[in-house]
Short mmCIF file of C-alpha atoms in Angstrom, two decimals:
data_model
loop_
_atom_site.label_atom_id
_atom_site.label_comp_id
_atom_site.label_asym_id
_atom_site.label_seq_id
_atom_site.Cartn_x
_atom_site.Cartn_y
_atom_site.Cartn_z
CA UNK A 1 157.93 257.73 -22.74
CA UNK A 2 160.94 257.67 -21.94
CA UNK A 3 162.14 257.62 -25.65
CA UNK A 4 158.99 259.38 -27.21
CA UNK A 5 160.02 262.74 -24.65
CA UNK A 6 163.61 263.07 -25.63
CA UNK A 7 162.57 263.16 -29.65
CA UNK A 8 161.88 259.53 -31.03
CA UNK A 9 159.50 258.19 -32.72
CA UNK A 10 156.90 255.19 -32.39
CA UNK A 11 159.17 253.12 -34.17
CA UNK A 12 161.92 253.67 -31.32
CA UNK A 13 159.86 253.22 -28.46
CA UNK A 14 158.61 250.72 -29.13
CA UNK A 15 162.52 248.93 -29.96
CA UNK A 16 163.39 250.44 -26.54
CA UNK A 17 160.78 248.92 -24.87
CA UNK A 18 160.82 244.89 -26.41
CA UNK A 19 164.50 245.57 -25.16
CA UNK A 20 163.58 246.66 -22.48
CA UNK A 21 160.62 243.85 -21.87
CA UNK A 22 163.30 240.81 -22.66
CA UNK A 23 165.24 242.16 -18.97
CA UNK A 24 161.75 242.50 -17.12
CA UNK A 25 159.51 239.85 -18.68
CA UNK A 26 162.70 237.47 -19.51
CA UNK A 27 160.00 234.69 -19.71
CA UNK A 28 158.63 235.73 -22.35
CA UNK A 29 160.79 237.60 -25.06
CA UNK A 30 164.27 237.85 -25.51
CA UNK A 31 167.05 238.68 -27.88
CA UNK A 32 167.26 235.28 -29.29
CA UNK A 33 164.00 234.97 -30.03
CA UNK A 34 161.24 235.91 -33.24
CA UNK A 35 158.39 238.16 -34.23
CA UNK A 36 156.12 240.02 -35.89
CA UNK A 37 155.88 243.82 -36.54
CA UNK A 38 153.02 245.80 -38.22
CA UNK A 39 154.01 249.00 -38.39
CA UNK A 40 152.02 252.20 -39.82
CA UNK A 41 154.35 255.44 -41.17
CA UNK A 42 152.71 258.68 -40.68
CA UNK A 43 152.29 258.88 -44.36
CA UNK A 44 149.65 255.18 -44.59
CA UNK A 45 151.94 253.12 -45.23
CA UNK A 46 151.40 249.53 -44.07
CA UNK A 47 154.84 247.39 -43.89
CA UNK A 48 154.72 243.71 -41.75
CA UNK A 49 158.33 242.85 -40.41
CA UNK A 50 158.39 238.63 -40.33
CA UNK A 51 161.22 238.01 -38.09
CA UNK A 52 160.08 234.57 -37.04
CA UNK A 53 162.66 231.65 -36.04
CA UNK A 54 163.32 229.13 -38.08
CA UNK A 55 164.09 225.82 -38.66
CA UNK A 56 168.27 225.16 -38.46
CA UNK A 57 170.68 224.53 -41.76
CA UNK A 58 171.41 221.40 -40.51
CA UNK A 59 167.74 220.45 -39.07
CA UNK A 60 166.08 217.08 -40.07
CA UNK A 61 163.11 216.56 -39.72
CA UNK A 62 163.80 212.48 -38.51
CA UNK A 63 166.18 215.25 -35.31
CA UNK A 64 163.47 213.65 -32.56
CA UNK A 65 161.68 210.28 -31.74
CA UNK A 66 158.22 210.13 -31.39
CA UNK A 67 157.43 209.04 -27.78
CA UNK A 68 153.18 208.14 -28.46
CA UNK A 69 153.80 207.45 -32.07
CA UNK A 70 150.13 206.14 -32.30
CA UNK A 71 148.48 209.95 -30.84
CA UNK A 72 148.95 212.38 -34.21
CA UNK A 73 148.18 215.09 -31.97
CA UNK A 74 151.39 214.48 -29.66
CA UNK A 75 154.23 216.66 -29.97
CA UNK A 76 157.04 214.47 -27.12
CA UNK A 77 159.80 213.41 -28.11
CA UNK A 78 162.35 211.33 -25.97
CA UNK A 79 163.75 213.44 -22.85
CA UNK A 80 161.95 216.35 -24.29
CA UNK A 81 164.91 217.44 -26.80
CA UNK A 82 162.20 220.27 -28.56
CA UNK A 83 161.38 221.78 -25.13
CA UNK A 84 164.36 222.02 -22.82
CA UNK A 85 168.05 222.87 -23.65
CA UNK A 86 169.96 223.80 -26.34
CA UNK A 87 168.52 221.00 -28.74
CA UNK A 88 164.85 222.65 -28.51
CA UNK A 89 166.74 225.94 -30.27
CA UNK A 90 165.78 227.52 -33.90
CA UNK A 91 167.38 230.18 -35.49
CA UNK A 92 166.44 233.07 -33.89
CA UNK A 93 165.41 235.91 -35.70
CA UNK A 94 164.46 239.11 -33.04
CA UNK A 95 167.10 241.18 -33.16
CA UNK A 96 167.83 241.44 -36.52
CA UNK A 97 164.57 242.66 -37.23
CA UNK A 98 164.59 245.32 -34.27
CA UNK A 99 167.72 246.80 -35.53
CA UNK A 100 165.96 246.22 -39.25
CA UNK A 101 163.17 248.61 -38.36
CA UNK A 102 165.02 250.62 -36.56
CA UNK A 103 167.72 251.19 -39.33
CA UNK A 104 164.83 251.99 -41.94
CA UNK A 105 161.83 254.27 -39.63
CA UNK A 106 164.09 255.11 -36.48
CA UNK A 107 165.16 258.23 -35.86
CA UNK A 108 167.28 258.48 -32.41
CA UNK A 109 170.81 256.67 -32.16
CA UNK A 110 170.63 252.90 -31.89
CA UNK A 111 172.95 252.99 -28.57
CA UNK A 112 169.64 255.17 -26.73
CA UNK A 113 167.38 252.31 -28.00
CA UNK A 114 168.98 249.69 -25.69
CA UNK A 115 169.93 252.30 -22.68
CA UNK A 116 166.74 251.76 -20.56
CA UNK A 117 167.34 248.11 -20.76
CA UNK A 118 171.02 248.51 -20.12
CA UNK A 119 169.84 249.79 -17.13
CA UNK A 120 167.38 247.74 -15.88
CA UNK A 121 169.29 244.55 -16.07
CA UNK A 122 172.42 246.73 -14.43
CA UNK A 123 170.53 248.17 -12.22
CA UNK A 124 167.51 245.57 -10.90
CA UNK A 125 164.10 245.77 -10.40
CA UNK A 126 161.44 245.02 -8.96
CA UNK A 127 159.93 241.37 -10.17
CA UNK A 128 156.24 241.22 -10.25
CA UNK A 129 153.56 237.88 -9.17
CA UNK A 130 153.56 237.97 -13.46
CA UNK A 131 156.78 237.06 -12.94
CA UNK A 132 157.80 234.67 -9.49
CA UNK A 133 154.58 232.95 -10.77
CA UNK A 134 156.48 232.04 -14.14
CA UNK A 135 159.37 231.42 -12.17
CA UNK A 136 157.93 229.04 -9.82
CA UNK A 137 155.58 227.14 -12.56
CA UNK A 138 159.24 226.56 -14.11
CA UNK A 139 161.77 226.17 -11.27
CA UNK A 140 162.11 222.43 -12.05
CA UNK A 141 163.36 222.87 -15.52
CA UNK A 142 165.37 225.78 -14.55
CA UNK A 143 166.95 224.59 -10.94
CA UNK A 144 168.06 221.83 -13.74
CA UNK A 145 170.22 224.70 -15.84
CA UNK A 146 173.16 226.15 -13.10
CA UNK A 147 173.50 229.36 -15.18
CA UNK A 148 169.45 230.62 -15.32
CA UNK A 149 169.24 229.26 -11.36
CA UNK A 150 171.84 231.63 -10.29
CA UNK A 151 170.13 234.24 -11.72
CA UNK A 152 166.42 233.41 -11.02
CA UNK A 153 166.70 230.75 -8.01
CA UNK A 154 169.60 232.76 -6.03
CA UNK A 155 170.91 231.14 -3.27
CA UNK A 156 168.29 227.63 -4.33
CA UNK A 157 165.31 229.95 -3.39
CA UNK A 158 163.18 231.49 -6.75
CA UNK A 159 162.29 235.49 -6.61
CA UNK A 160 159.18 236.45 -5.28
CA UNK A 161 157.05 239.26 -6.12
CA UNK A 162 158.72 241.53 -4.71
CA UNK A 163 162.53 240.60 -4.50
CA UNK A 164 164.41 242.66 -6.92
CA UNK A 165 166.79 240.15 -9.57
CA UNK A 166 169.72 241.92 -11.16
CA UNK A 167 171.27 240.78 -14.68
CA UNK A 168 174.95 241.62 -14.41
CA UNK A 169 175.83 239.82 -17.70
CA UNK A 170 172.69 240.59 -19.60
CA UNK A 171 173.68 243.63 -19.42
CA UNK A 172 176.74 243.56 -20.19
CA UNK A 173 174.94 241.91 -23.51
CA UNK A 174 173.01 244.28 -23.71
CA UNK A 175 175.97 246.99 -23.89
CA UNK A 176 177.39 245.10 -26.65
CA UNK A 177 174.08 245.05 -28.64
CA UNK A 178 174.10 248.87 -28.15
CA UNK A 179 177.27 249.10 -29.53
CA UNK A 180 177.18 246.72 -32.85
CA UNK A 181 173.75 246.15 -33.41
CA UNK A 182 172.87 242.24 -34.15
CA UNK A 183 176.38 241.16 -35.70
CA UNK A 184 176.86 240.81 -31.73
CA UNK A 185 174.83 237.57 -32.20
CA UNK A 186 174.91 237.00 -35.88
CA UNK A 187 178.31 237.39 -36.81
CA UNK A 188 179.33 237.32 -33.63
CA UNK A 189 180.58 236.35 -30.07
CA UNK A 190 177.18 236.03 -28.66
CA UNK A 191 176.78 234.32 -31.52
CA UNK A 192 179.68 232.29 -30.40
CA UNK A 193 178.21 231.49 -27.53
CA UNK A 194 174.75 230.84 -28.45
CA UNK A 195 175.39 227.74 -30.76
CA UNK A 196 178.65 226.44 -28.31
CA UNK A 197 175.55 226.27 -25.40
CA UNK A 198 172.97 224.83 -28.50
CA UNK A 199 175.83 221.94 -29.37
CA UNK A 200 176.44 220.51 -26.18
CA UNK A 201 172.93 218.87 -25.94
CA UNK A 202 173.16 217.96 -29.84
CA UNK A 203 171.54 220.85 -31.23
CA UNK A 204 171.50 221.80 -34.83
CA UNK A 205 171.86 225.68 -34.72
CA UNK A 206 174.76 226.69 -36.08
CA UNK A 207 177.48 229.63 -36.47
CA UNK A 208 175.82 229.98 -40.13
CA UNK A 209 172.80 230.32 -39.50
CA UNK A 210 172.59 233.04 -37.24
CA UNK A 211 174.90 234.99 -40.14
CA UNK A 212 172.56 233.80 -43.53
CA UNK A 213 169.17 234.61 -41.35
CA UNK A 214 166.94 237.63 -42.52
CA UNK A 215 163.77 239.15 -40.88
CA UNK A 216 161.42 239.50 -44.09
CA UNK A 217 159.31 242.41 -44.61
CA UNK A 218 155.58 241.15 -46.51
CA UNK A 219 153.34 243.30 -47.46
CA UNK A 220 150.13 243.18 -45.22
CA UNK A 221 146.33 242.08 -45.55
CA UNK A 222 143.16 244.53 -46.43
CA UNK A 223 140.10 243.31 -45.80
CA UNK A 224 136.45 245.45 -45.65
CA UNK A 225 134.69 245.11 -42.56
CA UNK A 226 131.51 246.88 -42.48
CA UNK A 227 132.67 250.58 -42.51
CA UNK A 228 135.74 249.89 -41.18
CA UNK A 229 139.60 247.98 -42.98
CA UNK A 230 141.09 245.53 -41.05
CA UNK A 231 144.84 245.61 -41.41
CA UNK A 232 147.25 242.59 -41.07
CA UNK A 233 149.81 240.29 -41.21
CA UNK A 234 149.76 237.39 -44.11
CA UNK A 235 151.42 234.12 -43.15
CA UNK A 236 152.89 232.05 -42.00
CA UNK A 237 150.19 234.55 -39.78
CA UNK A 238 146.91 233.68 -39.17
CA UNK A 239 145.95 237.45 -38.19
CA UNK A 240 145.42 238.88 -41.61
CA UNK A 241 143.65 235.69 -43.28
CA UNK A 242 141.56 234.55 -40.77
CA UNK A 243 140.27 237.63 -39.08
CA UNK A 244 139.10 238.98 -41.82
CA UNK A 245 137.58 235.84 -42.45
CA UNK A 246 135.71 234.94 -39.93
CA UNK A 247 134.26 238.85 -39.84
CA UNK A 248 133.20 238.20 -43.48
CA UNK A 249 131.41 234.93 -42.68
CA UNK A 250 129.43 237.30 -39.57
CA UNK A 251 128.70 240.51 -41.37
CA UNK A 252 124.99 239.49 -43.10
CA UNK A 253 124.33 239.25 -39.42
CA UNK A 254 123.37 241.80 -36.61
CA UNK A 255 125.76 241.29 -34.39
CA UNK A 256 124.58 244.76 -32.50
CA UNK A 257 121.05 244.06 -32.43
CA UNK A 258 121.85 240.36 -30.93
CA UNK A 259 123.30 241.85 -28.18
CA UNK A 260 126.78 241.61 -26.55
CA UNK A 261 126.81 238.07 -24.33
CA UNK A 262 123.56 236.57 -26.02
CA UNK A 263 123.65 233.05 -26.45
CA UNK A 264 122.78 233.96 -29.97
CA UNK A 265 125.92 236.05 -30.61
CA UNK A 266 127.81 233.58 -28.93
CA UNK A 267 126.56 230.79 -31.16
CA UNK A 268 127.50 232.41 -34.60
CA UNK A 269 130.89 233.78 -33.02
CA UNK A 270 131.64 230.36 -31.64
CA UNK A 271 130.54 228.88 -35.52
CA UNK A 272 133.35 231.46 -37.38
CA UNK A 273 136.23 229.90 -34.82
CA UNK A 274 135.66 226.67 -36.10
CA UNK A 275 135.02 227.03 -39.53
CA UNK A 276 138.02 228.91 -39.51
CA UNK A 277 140.37 226.90 -37.52
CA UNK A 278 139.24 224.82 -40.17
CA UNK A 279 140.81 226.58 -43.16
CA UNK A 280 143.79 227.38 -41.24
CA UNK A 281 144.28 223.69 -40.81
CA UNK A 282 143.76 223.12 -44.15
CA UNK A 283 145.75 225.73 -45.35
CA UNK A 284 147.77 227.43 -43.38
CA UNK A 285 152.31 227.21 -43.35
CA UNK A 286 155.37 229.36 -44.32
CA UNK A 287 154.32 230.90 -48.02
CA UNK A 288 158.21 229.24 -48.99
CA UNK A 289 157.01 225.51 -48.89
CA UNK A 290 153.22 226.16 -48.71
CA UNK A 291 150.62 227.79 -52.06
CA UNK A 292 147.66 229.59 -49.40
CA UNK A 293 145.28 230.66 -51.32
CA UNK A 294 144.59 234.63 -49.32
CA UNK A 295 142.39 235.71 -51.37
CA UNK A 296 139.70 232.98 -51.51
CA UNK A 297 139.75 233.02 -48.25
CA UNK A 298 139.42 236.38 -47.01
CA UNK A 299 137.11 236.48 -50.20
CA UNK A 300 133.41 237.79 -49.92
CA UNK A 301 131.34 235.18 -51.51
CA UNK A 302 133.52 232.25 -49.97
CA UNK A 303 132.41 233.93 -46.78
CA UNK A 304 128.90 234.01 -47.86
CA UNK A 305 128.93 229.69 -48.74
CA UNK A 306 130.47 229.96 -45.03
CA UNK A 307 127.60 231.86 -43.74
CA UNK A 308 125.21 228.95 -45.09
CA UNK A 309 127.10 226.50 -43.39
CA UNK A 310 125.71 227.84 -39.88
CA UNK A 311 122.30 226.72 -38.71
CA UNK A 312 121.18 226.82 -34.69
CA UNK A 313 123.33 224.45 -33.93
CA UNK A 314 126.32 223.29 -32.65
CA UNK A 315 128.21 221.43 -35.92
CA UNK A 316 130.28 218.60 -34.18
CA UNK A 317 133.55 218.28 -35.02
CA UNK A 318 136.43 217.75 -33.15
CA UNK A 319 140.07 219.56 -32.80
CA UNK A 320 141.76 217.40 -35.09
CA UNK A 321 144.86 220.34 -35.02
CA UNK A 322 148.43 218.89 -35.09
CA UNK A 323 149.53 222.78 -34.20
CA UNK A 324 151.64 223.20 -30.77
CA UNK A 325 152.11 227.16 -29.94
CA UNK A 326 153.30 228.60 -26.96
CA UNK A 327 150.50 231.05 -25.33
CA UNK A 328 154.28 232.72 -23.61
CA UNK A 329 154.33 236.35 -25.88
CA UNK A 330 154.59 239.85 -25.25
CA UNK A 331 153.19 242.33 -27.62
CA UNK A 332 153.56 246.38 -27.00
CA UNK A 333 151.31 248.90 -29.58
CA UNK A 334 152.99 252.32 -29.89
CA UNK A 335 151.73 255.28 -31.77
CA UNK A 336 153.26 259.32 -31.85
CA UNK A 337 152.10 262.64 -32.77
CA UNK A 338 153.21 262.44 -36.06
CA UNK A 339 150.92 259.43 -37.32
CA UNK A 340 153.37 256.49 -37.13
CA UNK A 341 152.35 253.42 -35.56
CA UNK A 342 153.54 249.86 -34.26
CA UNK A 343 152.27 246.64 -32.55
CA UNK A 344 154.32 243.57 -32.59
CA UNK A 345 154.32 240.51 -30.73
CA UNK A 346 157.11 238.80 -29.98
CA UNK A 347 158.19 235.12 -27.90
CA UNK A 348 160.28 233.33 -27.13
CA UNK A 349 158.06 230.47 -27.19
CA UNK A 350 157.77 228.17 -23.82
CA UNK A 351 158.14 230.33 -21.13
CA UNK A 352 161.88 231.14 -20.45
CA UNK A 353 162.32 229.42 -23.88
CA UNK A 354 164.95 226.47 -23.93
CA UNK A 355 164.71 227.07 -20.09
CA UNK A 356 168.59 228.09 -20.02
CA UNK A 357 170.75 230.04 -20.58
CA UNK A 358 174.09 231.09 -22.60
CA UNK A 359 177.23 231.24 -20.20
CA UNK A 360 178.26 234.99 -19.20
CA UNK A 361 175.41 235.80 -21.94
CA UNK A 362 172.20 236.44 -19.93
CA UNK A 363 170.45 235.23 -22.90
CA UNK A 364 167.30 232.99 -22.98
CA UNK A 365 167.13 231.27 -26.11
CA UNK A 366 163.61 230.07 -27.18
CA UNK A 367 162.47 226.60 -27.74
CA UNK A 368 161.50 227.15 -31.47
CA UNK A 369 161.84 223.55 -32.29
CA UNK A 370 158.98 222.51 -29.92
CA UNK A 371 156.18 224.23 -32.49
CA UNK A 372 157.20 221.88 -35.87
CA UNK A 373 156.08 218.19 -36.15
CA UNK A 374 158.34 215.75 -35.25
CA UNK A 375 157.34 212.80 -37.71
CA UNK A 376 158.44 213.57 -41.04
CA UNK A 377 156.50 213.83 -44.09
CA UNK A 378 153.98 216.72 -42.60
CA UNK A 379 153.62 220.23 -43.95
CA UNK A 380 154.91 220.82 -40.17
CA UNK A 381 157.95 218.50 -40.82
CA UNK A 382 161.40 220.05 -39.52
CA UNK A 383 162.63 221.60 -42.39
CA UNK A 384 166.09 224.27 -42.93
CA UNK A 385 165.08 227.99 -43.07
CA UNK A 386 160.41 227.23 -41.96
CA UNK A 387 158.73 229.28 -41.06
CA UNK A 388 155.49 227.59 -38.78
CA UNK A 389 151.76 229.24 -38.28
CA UNK A 390 151.68 232.05 -35.94
CA UNK A 391 148.75 232.90 -34.51
CA UNK A 392 150.63 236.79 -33.63
CA UNK A 393 148.51 239.44 -33.93
CA UNK A 394 149.29 242.48 -35.07
CA UNK A 395 146.04 244.09 -35.92
CA UNK A 396 145.39 248.17 -37.49
CA UNK A 397 142.18 248.64 -37.73
CA UNK A 398 141.50 252.07 -40.27
CA UNK A 399 138.43 254.36 -40.65
CA UNK A 400 137.18 256.49 -43.47
CA UNK A 401 140.82 255.89 -44.69
CA UNK A 402 142.79 256.78 -40.90
CA UNK A 403 143.33 254.52 -37.90
CA UNK A 404 140.76 254.06 -35.92
CA UNK A 405 142.01 251.54 -33.51
CA UNK A 406 145.54 249.27 -33.44
CA UNK A 407 146.06 246.01 -30.77
CA UNK A 408 147.61 243.02 -30.06
CA UNK A 409 147.90 240.29 -27.41
CA UNK A 410 149.80 237.61 -25.95
CA UNK A 411 148.12 234.16 -25.68
CA UNK A 412 149.19 231.21 -28.51
CA UNK A 413 145.69 229.78 -30.43
CA UNK A 414 144.17 232.40 -28.58
CA UNK A 415 145.18 234.94 -29.86
CA UNK A 416 143.78 236.08 -33.92
CA UNK A 417 140.86 234.62 -32.19
CA UNK A 418 140.49 237.11 -29.03
CA UNK A 419 141.50 239.84 -31.24
CA UNK A 420 138.86 239.08 -33.82
CA UNK A 421 136.11 239.78 -31.11
CA UNK A 422 138.01 242.99 -29.28
CA UNK A 423 137.47 243.70 -33.07
CA UNK A 424 133.96 243.39 -33.10
CA UNK A 425 133.34 244.58 -29.56
CA UNK A 426 134.69 248.11 -30.94
CA UNK A 427 132.57 248.07 -34.69
CA UNK A 428 129.06 246.58 -33.48
CA UNK A 429 129.27 246.88 -30.27
CA UNK A 430 130.61 250.51 -30.00
CA UNK A 431 132.37 250.16 -26.78
CA UNK A 432 135.80 252.43 -25.93
CA UNK A 433 139.28 250.40 -26.08
CA UNK A 434 139.79 249.58 -22.56
CA UNK A 435 135.75 247.56 -22.86
CA UNK A 436 136.87 246.44 -26.23
CA UNK A 437 140.44 244.42 -24.57
CA UNK A 438 138.43 243.69 -21.03
CA UNK A 439 135.31 242.08 -22.26
CA UNK A 440 135.27 238.27 -21.90
CA UNK A 441 136.34 235.72 -24.93
CA UNK A 442 134.94 232.91 -26.19
CA UNK A 443 137.14 231.13 -27.92
CA UNK A 444 137.72 227.33 -30.37
CA UNK A 445 139.54 225.03 -32.67
CA UNK A 446 136.12 223.07 -33.63
CA UNK A 447 135.88 221.09 -30.33
CA UNK A 448 134.96 222.02 -26.76
CA UNK A 449 134.40 225.76 -26.32
CA UNK A 450 135.90 227.71 -23.08
CA UNK A 451 133.94 230.59 -21.75
CA UNK A 452 135.80 233.21 -19.46
CA UNK A 453 133.45 232.75 -15.94
CA UNK A 454 132.50 235.85 -15.85
CA UNK A 455 130.24 235.63 -18.66
CA UNK A 456 128.31 233.45 -15.89
CA UNK A 457 125.51 230.67 -16.13
CA UNK A 458 123.26 231.51 -18.37
CA UNK A 459 125.50 232.23 -21.39
CA UNK A 460 127.44 228.63 -20.44
CA UNK A 461 123.82 226.85 -20.88
CA UNK A 462 122.70 229.04 -23.98
CA UNK A 463 125.43 227.46 -26.28
CA UNK A 464 124.93 224.31 -24.29
CA UNK A 465 121.62 224.19 -25.41
CA UNK A 466 122.75 224.73 -28.66
CA UNK A 467 124.42 221.25 -28.89
CA UNK A 468 127.95 222.61 -27.85
CA UNK A 469 130.57 221.52 -25.12
CA UNK A 470 131.55 223.97 -22.78
CA UNK A 471 133.75 224.12 -20.10
CA UNK A 472 134.45 227.40 -18.11
CA UNK A 473 137.70 228.78 -17.73
CA UNK A 474 139.63 231.83 -15.31
CA UNK A 475 140.29 233.99 -18.89
CA UNK A 476 141.19 233.19 -22.02
CA UNK A 477 144.48 234.27 -24.24
CA UNK A 478 146.85 236.85 -22.71
CA UNK A 479 146.27 240.32 -21.49
CA UNK A 480 145.54 242.62 -24.83
CA UNK A 481 146.33 246.22 -25.01
CA UNK A 482 145.23 248.74 -27.73
CA UNK A 483 145.47 252.35 -28.86
CA UNK A 484 141.96 254.02 -30.38
CA UNK A 485 142.35 257.07 -32.65
CA UNK A 486 139.20 259.92 -32.46
CA UNK A 487 139.08 261.76 -35.12
CA UNK A 488 140.18 264.61 -33.55
CA UNK A 489 143.33 263.38 -33.11
CA UNK A 490 142.90 262.62 -29.44
CA UNK A 491 144.57 258.91 -28.87
CA UNK A 492 143.01 256.72 -26.25
CA UNK A 493 145.01 253.97 -24.43
CA UNK A 494 143.78 249.99 -22.75
CA UNK A 495 145.58 247.68 -21.08
CA UNK A 496 143.70 244.48 -19.81
CA UNK A 497 143.42 242.49 -16.65
CA UNK A 498 144.98 239.14 -18.22
CA UNK A 499 149.01 239.97 -18.08
CA UNK A 500 151.11 242.77 -16.51
CA UNK A 501 150.21 245.45 -18.64
CA UNK A 502 149.85 249.46 -18.59
CA UNK A 503 149.14 252.36 -20.62
CA UNK A 504 151.44 255.10 -20.67
CA UNK A 505 150.42 258.66 -22.57
CA UNK A 506 153.28 261.78 -23.42
CA UNK A 507 151.04 264.77 -23.89
CA UNK A 508 152.54 268.69 -23.99
CA UNK A 509 155.30 268.70 -25.62
CA UNK A 510 158.00 271.28 -26.68
CA UNK A 511 157.61 275.26 -27.15
CA UNK A 512 156.63 276.83 -30.42
CA UNK A 513 159.33 277.98 -32.62
CA UNK A 514 159.92 281.53 -31.57
CA UNK A 515 158.72 281.28 -27.92
CA UNK A 516 161.73 282.82 -25.62
CA UNK A 517 161.82 283.75 -21.32
CA UNK A 518 161.63 286.53 -20.69
CA UNK A 519 163.57 287.30 -17.19
CA UNK A 520 162.74 290.64 -17.26
CA UNK A 521 160.22 293.22 -18.27
CA UNK A 522 158.04 291.35 -20.69
CA UNK A 523 158.30 291.97 -24.99
CA UNK A 524 155.21 294.37 -26.19
CA UNK A 525 152.11 291.61 -27.23
CA UNK A 526 152.45 292.27 -30.36
CA UNK A 527 156.48 290.86 -30.76
CA UNK A 528 155.12 287.29 -30.42
CA UNK A 529 152.72 285.87 -32.22
CA UNK A 530 149.08 286.02 -30.76
CA UNK A 531 149.90 281.76 -30.63
CA UNK A 532 152.67 281.85 -28.93
CA UNK A 533 151.95 283.96 -26.28
CA UNK A 534 149.24 282.17 -25.88
#
């Protein structure tokens, strides 16, 4: 809000917010992480900026030693080297992406966008239950690294809700970033410090990796569903392909008539997810390494073929994915009065990433190497420069050629199926943005079905009666946020209860041109236009 009030646009506000989130959600996002941003500019152009982390140049398929070679689903390696410490760090992309986005579309000086984050790091902020709980969940690993422990566990005690968290080293790092931009990390002293820390644990990240990293601008995918157009990111993201695919499978069904949460509707949604995940396992990957048949996957005829395989019974299929994806992510959706929209999802992968801190910088690096298959010869095996598929779903829904909704959420493999259900809630069930993000969810990747407990036993029993193996869980995915766009120009924000989330709106604005304050007698009415006088 500070950024918008200062004359910034949605891009400025999104970048400023992401920097601030690196301070207040350090367990989820950082300058040494990765993510995807989906931008719609005021002229209706869509841009997707992929700044996902990549395999370092020295990374090799046999870098890690698998613990359980007999288990095809296991990613556990000796010493947890792909999960904790400098050996888990992949080449980060967030900072380059944020700087590139600002360079192309921003209006305010870059330093202005980093200033709120510097203030939060230097002066501190009050820790939430969400942050404090994440620290407690990770405290064994955090305690093992004296640098990160000194910040998150001062005096040997993990921060509690209501405590003030101050990050002086990170404030100085952000000040350097404000002056030098991405070069401070990608070719500068911050990068040197990150590489040195990775090397302490025999990590493969090099200064050359940081200098040569480039975010990739990709074309958004557009697919019709009923009277709307669904726009999302292409591979390596799953959302732009498999959300339209799952919607297309159900387009011939009257979901509104079946009713939200009915056993019949839930069965269809679960079966559509199963089919979407089956194709995700079969086809998805880094488009530089894998040819993904996007046009076929989002085509209506192919969806009709898939729909014909669904009957009134569950299709028995054990989950066989070897994909590994962290649920620890953050998302922001921003729109301004001129029509620019940004929906962006970012992460350092696991909770607190590699669970170390780069000395004297306050930077918590990613542990993205955990997402690669530690076995050589696989589609997801480690390779230099390689990206792995992501469930991130920064989505924009269009209606009559204009924005209808923009949304996204954290939650790993549960992200794009949750966004899929929110879009159904909006279009088929006519829910408001707040209802759409709050509504209960289901999830499966082909085996067991998760269902949120708020659905109640009747819904779970209905799925079991159709042959599904069902597990009732407290919640699925993370805190979704959304902006809805009315035909009259009114924007409505929504944020759900599954994570820390806030709706903030700024109304009003500057005086119209020609309006002046008259300290004495007011001028005659005809000296100002009626509109200005009003």
